[in-house]
Coordinates of C-alpha atoms (C1' of nucleotides) in Angstrom, one line a residue:
Chain A
M928 CA -31.6 -55.5 -46.9
A929 CA -32.1 -54.6 -43.6
F930 CA -29.2 -54.2 -40.9
T931 CA -29.9 -57.2 -38.2
A932 CA -28.0 -57.0 -34.9
R933 CA -26.2 -60.0 -36.0
S934 CA -24.1 -58.1 -38.6
Q935 CA -23.5 -54.7 -36.4
E936 CA -20.0 -56.2 -35.5
S937 CA -18.9 -56.7 -39.0
R938 CA -20.1 -53.1 -39.6
A939 CA -18.0 -52.3 -36.6
A940 CA -14.6 -54.0 -36.9
I941 CA -15.2 -53.1 -41.1
L942 CA -15.6 -49.3 -39.9
A943 CA -13.0 -49.5 -37.3
A944 CA -10.0 -51.1 -39.8
A945 CA -11.3 -48.2 -43.0
R946 CA -10.6 -46.1 -40.5
R947 CA -7.0 -47.3 -39.8
R948 CA -6.9 -48.1 -43.3
F949 CA -7.7 -44.8 -45.0
A950 CA -5.8 -42.9 -41.9
A951 CA -2.8 -43.7 -42.6
D952 CA -2.4 -44.8 -46.0
G953 CA -4.7 -41.6 -47.8
Y954 CA -8.2 -42.7 -50.2
E955 CA -6.5 -44.3 -53.3
R956 CA -3.5 -46.4 -51.3
A957 CA -6.2 -47.8 -48.7
T958 CA -7.6 -51.3 -50.3
V959 CA -11.1 -53.2 -50.1
R960 CA -9.1 -56.1 -49.7
A961 CA -6.6 -54.7 -47.1
I962 CA -9.1 -53.2 -44.6
A963 CA -11.2 -56.2 -45.4
A964 CA -7.7 -58.3 -44.5
D965 CA -7.7 -56.7 -41.0
A966 CA -10.9 -56.6 -40.2
G967 CA -11.0 -60.1 -41.3
I968 CA -13.8 -60.4 -42.9
D969 CA -14.2 -61.1 -47.4
P970 CA -13.2 -58.0 -49.3
S971 CA -16.8 -58.5 -51.3
M972 CA -18.7 -58.7 -47.4
V973 CA -17.4 -55.1 -47.5
I974 CA -19.2 -54.0 -50.3
R975 CA -22.2 -56.0 -49.2
Y976 CA -22.6 -53.8 -46.1
Y977 CA -20.9 -50.2 -47.4
G978 CA -22.0 -49.5 -51.4
S979 CA -19.0 -49.4 -52.6
K980 CA -15.4 -48.3 -51.7
E981 CA -16.7 -44.4 -51.9
G982 CA -19.6 -45.2 -49.7
L983 CA -17.1 -46.9 -47.4
F984 CA -15.6 -43.4 -47.3
A985 CA -18.5 -41.2 -46.5
A986 CA -19.2 -43.6 -43.7
A987 CA -15.4 -43.3 -41.9
V988 CA -15.5 -39.7 -42.1
D989 CA -18.4 -38.6 -40.3
V990 CA -16.5 -35.9 -37.7
D991 CA -18.1 -34.0 -35.6
L992 CA -16.2 -31.5 -34.0
R993 CA -18.0 -30.3 -30.5
L994 CA -16.7 -27.4 -30.8
P995 CA -16.8 -25.6 -27.2
D996 CA -19.8 -22.8 -26.8
P997 CA -17.7 -19.3 -26.9
A998 CA -20.3 -17.3 -25.2
A999 CA -19.5 -19.8 -22.3
V1000 CA -16.1 -18.4 -22.3
P1001 CA -14.5 -15.2 -21.4
A1002 CA -13.6 -13.7 -24.1
D1003 CA -9.8 -12.8 -24.0
R1004 CA -9.3 -17.1 -23.6
L1005 CA -11.5 -18.2 -26.9
G1006 CA -7.8 -18.3 -28.7
E1007 CA -6.3 -20.6 -25.7
V1008 CA -9.6 -22.7 -25.1
F1009 CA -10.6 -22.8 -29.2
V1010 CA -6.5 -24.5 -30.2
R1011 CA -6.1 -27.2 -26.2
H1012 CA -10.1 -28.0 -28.0
F1013 CA -8.6 -28.5 -31.6
L1014 CA -5.2 -30.1 -30.4
G1015 CA -7.4 -32.2 -28.1
L1016 CA -8.9 -34.1 -30.7
W1017 CA -6.0 -34.7 -32.8
E1018 CA -4.1 -36.1 -29.8
G1019 CA -7.4 -38.7 -29.4
E1020 CA -7.1 -41.9 -30.4
G1021 CA -10.7 -41.9 -32.1
P1022 CA -11.2 -38.2 -33.4
G1023 CA -8.1 -37.8 -34.5
E1024 CA -7.8 -40.7 -36.4
V1025 CA -11.0 -39.6 -38.2
L1026 CA -9.8 -36.1 -38.5
T1027 CA -6.5 -37.5 -40.1
V1028 CA -8.2 -39.6 -42.5
L1029 CA -10.2 -37.0 -43.7
L1030 CA -7.8 -33.8 -43.8
R1031 CA -4.8 -36.7 -46.2
A1032 CA -8.5 -37.2 -48.6
A1033 CA -9.6 -34.0 -49.0
V1034 CA -6.2 -33.0 -49.8
T1035 CA -6.5 -35.0 -53.1
N1036 CA -10.2 -36.6 -53.3
E1037 CA -13.1 -33.7 -54.2
G1038 CA -15.7 -35.3 -52.8
A1039 CA -13.9 -34.9 -49.8
A1040 CA -12.8 -31.5 -49.8
E1041 CA -16.4 -30.7 -50.3
R1042 CA -16.7 -32.5 -47.4
M1043 CA -14.4 -30.6 -45.3
R1044 CA -16.1 -27.6 -46.7
A1045 CA -18.9 -28.2 -45.2
V1046 CA -17.0 -29.0 -41.7
F1047 CA -16.1 -25.7 -41.7
A1048 CA -19.1 -24.2 -42.5
S1049 CA -21.7 -26.2 -40.6
Q1050 CA -19.0 -26.0 -37.6
V1051 CA -16.2 -23.6 -37.3
A1052 CA -17.7 -20.9 -38.8
A1053 CA -21.4 -21.6 -37.2
A1054 CA -19.3 -21.3 -33.7
L1055 CA -17.2 -18.6 -34.6
G1056 CA -18.7 -16.3 -37.0
S1057 CA -22.7 -15.9 -36.5
S1058 CA -22.7 -12.3 -35.0
T1059 CA -19.7 -10.3 -36.9
E1060 CA -20.4 -9.1 -40.1
D1061 CA -16.5 -10.4 -41.5
G1062 CA -17.4 -13.9 -39.1
P1063 CA -16.9 -16.3 -41.3
T1064 CA -13.3 -14.8 -42.7
R1065 CA -11.6 -14.4 -39.3
A1066 CA -13.4 -18.1 -38.7
A1067 CA -10.9 -19.4 -42.3
L1068 CA -7.6 -17.7 -41.1
V1069 CA -8.1 -19.5 -37.6
A1070 CA -9.0 -22.5 -39.5
S1071 CA -6.1 -22.1 -41.9
Q1072 CA -4.0 -21.9 -38.1
L1073 CA -5.2 -25.2 -37.3
L1074 CA -5.1 -27.0 -40.0
G1075 CA -2.0 -26.0 -40.8
V1076 CA 0.0 -26.8 -37.5
A1077 CA -2.4 -31.0 -37.4
L1078 CA -0.9 -30.4 -41.5
C1079 CA 2.6 -29.8 -40.4
R1080 CA 2.5 -32.7 -36.6
Y1081 CA 0.1 -35.4 -38.3
I1082 CA 0.7 -35.5 -41.8
L1083 CA 3.8 -34.5 -42.4
R1084 CA 5.9 -34.9 -39.4
L1085 CA 7.8 -31.6 -39.3
P1086 CA 10.5 -32.6 -36.1
P1087 CA 10.4 -29.1 -34.4
I1088 CA 6.7 -29.0 -34.4
V1089 CA 6.8 -32.8 -33.2
A1090 CA 8.9 -31.9 -30.6
L1091 CA 6.8 -29.9 -28.6
D1092 CA 4.4 -30.5 -26.4
V1093 CA 0.4 -29.5 -26.3
E1094 CA 0.8 -26.6 -23.8
T1095 CA 3.9 -24.9 -25.1
L1096 CA 1.9 -25.4 -29.1
V1097 CA -1.1 -24.1 -27.2
A1098 CA 0.8 -21.2 -25.1
D1099 CA 2.3 -20.4 -28.6
L1100 CA -0.5 -20.0 -30.8
A1101 CA -3.4 -19.8 -28.5
P1102 CA -2.0 -15.6 -29.6
T1103 CA -2.1 -16.3 -33.1
V1104 CA -6.6 -17.2 -32.6
Q1105 CA -7.1 -14.9 -30.4
R1106 CA -6.5 -12.0 -32.1
Y1107 CA -8.4 -13.5 -35.8
I1108 CA -11.2 -14.3 -33.7
G1109 CA -11.0 -10.7 -31.9
A1110 CA -8.9 -8.4 -32.9
P1111 CA -10.0 -5.5 -35.7
L1112 CA -9.1 -7.1 -39.2
A1113 CA -7.1 -4.6 -42.1
Chain B
M290 CA 22.3 -42.8 -72.7
A291 CA 23.1 -39.6 -72.3
F292 CA 20.3 -37.6 -73.0
T293 CA 20.7 -35.8 -77.0
A294 CA 19.6 -31.7 -77.8
R295 CA 17.3 -33.5 -79.7
S296 CA 15.3 -35.3 -76.8
Q297 CA 15.2 -31.9 -74.9
E298 CA 11.7 -30.9 -76.3
S299 CA 10.1 -34.3 -75.3
R300 CA 11.9 -34.3 -71.8
A301 CA 10.7 -30.7 -71.6
A302 CA 6.9 -31.6 -72.8
I303 CA 6.8 -34.5 -70.4
L304 CA 7.7 -33.0 -67.6
A305 CA 5.5 -30.0 -67.6
A306 CA 2.4 -32.7 -68.2
A307 CA 3.9 -34.4 -65.2
R308 CA 4.0 -31.4 -63.4
R309 CA 0.0 -30.6 -64.2
R310 CA -1.2 -34.2 -63.3
F311 CA 0.6 -34.4 -60.4
A312 CA -1.1 -31.0 -59.1
A313 CA -4.5 -32.5 -60.7
D314 CA -4.8 -35.5 -59.7
G315 CA -2.3 -36.2 -56.8
Y316 CA 0.5 -38.7 -57.4
E317 CA -1.0 -41.8 -57.0
R318 CA -4.3 -40.7 -59.2
A319 CA -1.7 -39.8 -62.1
T320 CA -1.4 -42.1 -64.5
V321 CA 2.3 -42.3 -66.4
R322 CA -0.6 -43.2 -69.6
A323 CA -2.6 -39.6 -68.9
I324 CA 0.8 -37.9 -68.4
A325 CA 1.9 -39.5 -71.7
A326 CA -0.8 -38.8 -73.5
D327 CA -0.9 -34.7 -72.6
A328 CA 2.9 -34.4 -73.4
G329 CA 1.7 -36.3 -77.1
I330 CA 3.7 -39.4 -76.4
D331 CA 4.2 -43.0 -75.8
P332 CA 4.0 -43.6 -72.3
S333 CA 7.3 -45.9 -72.7
M334 CA 9.3 -42.5 -73.5
V335 CA 8.5 -41.6 -70.3
I336 CA 10.0 -44.2 -68.8
R337 CA 12.9 -44.6 -70.2
Y338 CA 13.2 -41.0 -70.1
Y339 CA 12.7 -40.8 -65.9
G340 CA 14.3 -44.4 -65.4
S341 CA 10.1 -44.7 -63.2
K342 CA 7.5 -42.7 -62.6
E343 CA 8.8 -42.1 -58.9
G344 CA 11.6 -40.7 -60.7
L345 CA 9.7 -38.8 -62.4
F346 CA 8.1 -36.9 -59.7
A347 CA 11.8 -36.8 -58.2
A348 CA 12.3 -34.4 -61.6
A349 CA 8.6 -32.7 -61.1
V350 CA 9.2 -31.2 -57.7
D351 CA 12.5 -29.9 -57.6
V352 CA 11.8 -26.6 -55.9
D353 CA 13.8 -23.8 -55.3
L354 CA 11.9 -21.2 -53.0
R355 CA 14.6 -18.4 -53.1
L356 CA 13.8 -17.0 -49.7
P357 CA 14.6 -13.3 -48.9
D358 CA 17.2 -13.1 -46.8
P359 CA 16.3 -11.8 -43.2
A360 CA 19.5 -9.2 -42.9
A361 CA 18.3 -7.4 -45.4
V362 CA 15.0 -6.4 -44.9
P363 CA 14.5 -4.5 -41.7
A364 CA 13.6 -6.5 -38.3
D365 CA 10.2 -5.7 -37.8
R366 CA 8.9 -6.2 -41.6
L367 CA 10.2 -9.8 -41.6
G368 CA 6.8 -11.7 -41.1
E369 CA 5.0 -9.0 -44.6
V370 CA 7.9 -9.4 -46.0
F371 CA 8.2 -12.9 -45.9
V372 CA 4.0 -13.4 -45.9
R373 CA 4.0 -11.7 -49.3
H374 CA 7.0 -13.9 -51.0
F375 CA 4.7 -17.3 -50.2
L376 CA 1.9 -16.1 -52.0
G377 CA 3.8 -14.6 -54.4
L378 CA 5.3 -18.2 -55.4
W379 CA 1.3 -19.7 -54.7
E380 CA 0.3 -17.1 -57.4
G381 CA 2.7 -17.7 -59.6
E382 CA 2.2 -19.5 -62.6
G383 CA 5.2 -22.1 -62.8
P384 CA 6.6 -22.4 -59.1
G385 CA 2.9 -22.8 -57.7
E386 CA 2.4 -25.1 -59.0
V387 CA 5.0 -27.5 -58.4
L388 CA 4.3 -26.8 -54.8
T389 CA 0.8 -28.0 -55.5
V390 CA 2.5 -30.7 -56.4
L391 CA 4.7 -31.2 -53.8
L392 CA 1.5 -30.5 -51.6
R393 CA -0.4 -32.9 -53.0
A394 CA 2.2 -35.3 -53.3
A395 CA 3.7 -35.0 -49.3
V396 CA 0.2 -35.3 -47.9
T397 CA -0.4 -38.9 -48.9
N398 CA 3.1 -40.0 -49.5
E399 CA 5.6 -40.7 -47.5
G400 CA 8.4 -39.6 -49.9
A401 CA 6.7 -37.0 -50.6
A402 CA 6.7 -36.1 -47.4
E403 CA 10.5 -37.0 -46.4
R404 CA 11.1 -34.3 -49.3
M405 CA 8.8 -31.4 -47.6
R406 CA 11.2 -31.6 -44.9
A407 CA 14.2 -31.3 -46.6
V408 CA 13.2 -28.2 -48.3
F409 CA 11.6 -26.9 -44.8
A410 CA 15.3 -28.0 -42.8
S411 CA 17.9 -26.6 -46.1
Q412 CA 15.9 -23.5 -46.9
V413 CA 13.1 -21.8 -43.9
A414 CA 15.1 -23.3 -41.2
A415 CA 18.0 -22.4 -42.7
A416 CA 17.1 -18.6 -43.8
L417 CA 15.3 -18.2 -40.1
G418 CA 17.0 -19.3 -37.8
S419 CA 20.4 -20.2 -38.0
S420 CA 20.8 -17.9 -35.7
T421 CA 18.8 -18.5 -32.4
E422 CA 18.7 -21.1 -29.6
D423 CA 14.7 -22.3 -30.6
G424 CA 15.4 -21.3 -34.7
P425 CA 14.1 -23.7 -36.0
T426 CA 10.7 -23.7 -33.5
R427 CA 10.4 -20.8 -34.8
A428 CA 10.2 -21.3 -38.7
A429 CA 8.2 -24.5 -37.9
L430 CA 5.0 -22.1 -36.6
V431 CA 6.3 -20.8 -39.3
A432 CA 5.5 -22.4 -41.6
S433 CA 2.8 -24.3 -40.4
Q434 CA 0.9 -21.1 -40.8
L435 CA 1.7 -20.4 -44.2
L436 CA 1.6 -23.6 -45.3
G437 CA -2.3 -23.4 -44.1
V438 CA -3.6 -21.0 -45.7
A439 CA -2.5 -22.2 -48.8
L440 CA -3.9 -25.8 -47.7
C441 CA -6.9 -23.9 -47.4
R442 CA -6.7 -21.6 -50.3
Y443 CA -5.2 -23.8 -52.7
I444 CA -5.8 -26.8 -51.8
L445 CA -9.1 -27.0 -50.5
R446 CA -10.3 -24.0 -51.7
L447 CA -12.0 -22.3 -48.7
P448 CA -14.0 -19.8 -49.4
P449 CA -13.4 -17.2 -47.5
I450 CA -10.2 -17.3 -48.2
V451 CA -9.9 -17.9 -51.2
A452 CA -12.2 -14.7 -51.3
L453 CA -9.3 -12.5 -50.2
D454 CA -7.4 -10.5 -52.6
V455 CA -3.3 -11.2 -51.4
E456 CA -2.6 -7.8 -50.1
T457 CA -5.6 -8.6 -47.4
L458 CA -4.2 -11.4 -46.4
V459 CA -0.9 -10.0 -46.4
A460 CA -1.6 -7.8 -43.9
D461 CA -3.7 -10.4 -41.8
L462 CA -1.0 -12.2 -41.7
A463 CA 2.0 -10.6 -41.5
P464 CA 1.8 -9.9 -37.6
T465 CA 1.8 -13.9 -36.6
V466 CA 5.1 -14.4 -38.9
Q467 CA 6.4 -11.3 -37.7
R468 CA 5.1 -12.6 -33.8
Y469 CA 6.4 -16.0 -34.6
I470 CA 10.3 -15.1 -35.9
G471 CA 10.7 -12.4 -33.2
A472 CA 8.5 -12.4 -30.2
P473 CA 9.2 -14.1 -26.6
L474 CA 8.0 -17.7 -26.8
A475 CA 6.5 -19.6 -24.3
Chain C
dG194 C1' 26.4 -41.8 -98.6
dG195 C1' 26.6 -45.7 -95.6
dC196 C1' 26.4 -47.0 -90.9
dG197 C1' 25.1 -47.0 -85.9
dT198 C1' 22.9 -44.4 -82.3
dT199 C1' 18.9 -43.0 -80.6
dT200 C1' 13.7 -41.5 -80.7
dG201 C1' 9.5 -42.9 -80.8
dC202 C1' 5.9 -46.3 -81.7
dC203 C1' 3.0 -51.1 -80.0
dA204 C1' 2.2 -54.7 -77.9
dA205 C1' 2.9 -57.5 -74.1
dC206 C1' 3.1 -58.3 -70.2
dA207 C1' 2.7 -59.4 -64.7
dG208 C1' 0.3 -57.2 -61.2
dT209 C1' -3.8 -55.2 -58.2
dT210 C1' -7.8 -52.9 -58.1
dG211 C1' -12.9 -52.6 -57.3
dT212 C1' -17.0 -54.5 -57.8
dT213 C1' -20.3 -59.5 -58.9
dG214 C1' -22.5 -64.0 -58.7
dG215 C1' -22.6 -68.3 -56.7
dC216 C1' -22.6 -71.4 -53.2
dC217 C1' -22.5 -73.2 -48.8
dT218 C1' -23.7 -72.4 -43.6
dA219 C1' -26.6 -70.6 -39.5
dC220 C1' -29.3 -68.3 -36.9
dA221 C1' -34.5 -67.2 -36.1
dC222 C1' -39.4 -67.1 -37.0
dT223 C1' -43.7 -70.1 -36.4
Chain D
dA1155 C1' -38.7 -79.5 -36.6
dG1156 C1' -39.1 -77.2 -40.9
dT1157 C1' -38.1 -72.7 -44.0
dG1158 C1' -36.8 -68.7 -44.9
dT1159 C1' -33.9 -65.2 -45.0
dA1160 C1' -29.3 -63.5 -43.8
dG1161 C1' -23.9 -63.8 -42.8
dG1162 C1' -20.2 -65.4 -45.0
dC1163 C1' -16.5 -67.5 -48.2
dC1164 C1' -15.0 -68.4 -53.3
dA1165 C1' -13.3 -67.3 -56.8
dA1166 C1' -14.2 -65.0 -61.3
dC1167 C1' -14.6 -60.8 -63.8
dA1168 C1' -12.5 -56.5 -66.7
dA1169 C1' -10.4 -52.6 -66.7
dC1170 C1' -6.5 -50.4 -65.3
dT1171 C1' -1.3 -49.8 -63.2
dG1172 C1' 3.3 -49.4 -63.6
dT1173 C1' 6.9 -51.1 -67.1
dT1174 C1' 9.4 -54.6 -70.6
dG1175 C1' 10.9 -56.0 -75.5
dG1176 C1' 11.3 -55.5 -80.4
dC1177 C1' 11.2 -53.7 -83.9
dA1178 C1' 10.8 -49.0 -88.1
dA1179 C1' 12.4 -45.0 -88.8
dA1180 C1' 15.2 -40.5 -88.8
dC1181 C1' 18.8 -38.6 -87.2
dG1182 C1' 23.7 -37.0 -86.9
dC1183 C1' 28.8 -38.2 -87.8
dC1184 C1' 32.8 -40.1 -91.1

DNA sequence: GGCGTTTGCCAACAGTTGTTGGCCTACACT
DNA sequence: AGTGTAGGCCAACAACTGTTGGCAAACGCC
């Protein structure tokens, strides 16, 4: 039952193929057989190593946003820093794939949605909303704008948003996020 | 082949059940059999009336945003008006369901994503971006914020966003949309 | 009232899904 | 060198998918 060093290579290949397929096709369309074929291995091994398709999915969406510490940046540049960091995650090969998997799945799968809420609470809200009373609300407004761009740019591929380069996008979105973090709310 | 008055009732029942199922489960999980059962009818009739599952889906996501005419409202209240109108659509029983169907499906189904882009281009961009050069970009930024809230509030059900009442949400989001529509961009 | 069209159901199809058990091979340890 | 254990593949399973064809009944029209 315990994993040995010899099998690590296969496990990693399966996990990489799973992330690629889950990201490209979503949870339901991504089949165990296709993932196994991409990894050059038998479908039954996937089940043997990860228990079930759901277990494989859980292993594939282990995400760490590595958010910067708000105390470490000037207060008036928090918006810019957060937007740039977030877009950097999505543009990156590895983390962007994991985030695509998570968002795609969270939209149609309640378990994945729960995981998304957990990521928000333990990472986003924790980083932005520890101090003030309305912190969680501010963090959620930030999330709504950032997830919205991610949705339009990387999932729906809305042409005008895809056409913008990252720095322009940062410049356009930073004031919004800055206001959600700092300015008084209604 | 042509539809008669007698079958209209069944057609409507199927369409209503389809919207409910597609909204709740997404395109892939919603089965023709389940939709037929909800409508109290045989699965084969669904295919007979709508040709295929995809045809049924296409009929279920025929959406009209009924966006207000920007020329008819004061320029400095455009943001508020658009946010309120958009949230009103989602809160409404009928259109909210159709929008849920469309967004849920567009995230995992390329055909639905294409339909979403078409809705954006023909309705949102047409309403907001007919005048200026960077109109489509501004319209897309608006869409990113509005789709982001919809995602967090109605799909992912992020607690802090769900907790806000509509008017508070309007007050918080209106300045953002107002800036995307009117203020100079980078 | 008789006839053709339409509504609707039943049964079945062909394909795909996640998952399981059995068997052979190759490594690791003594 | 011998043996136990883990890696890996093949074949098969049971369930479920969208879809099709055939047949009974109800309707509309003359």
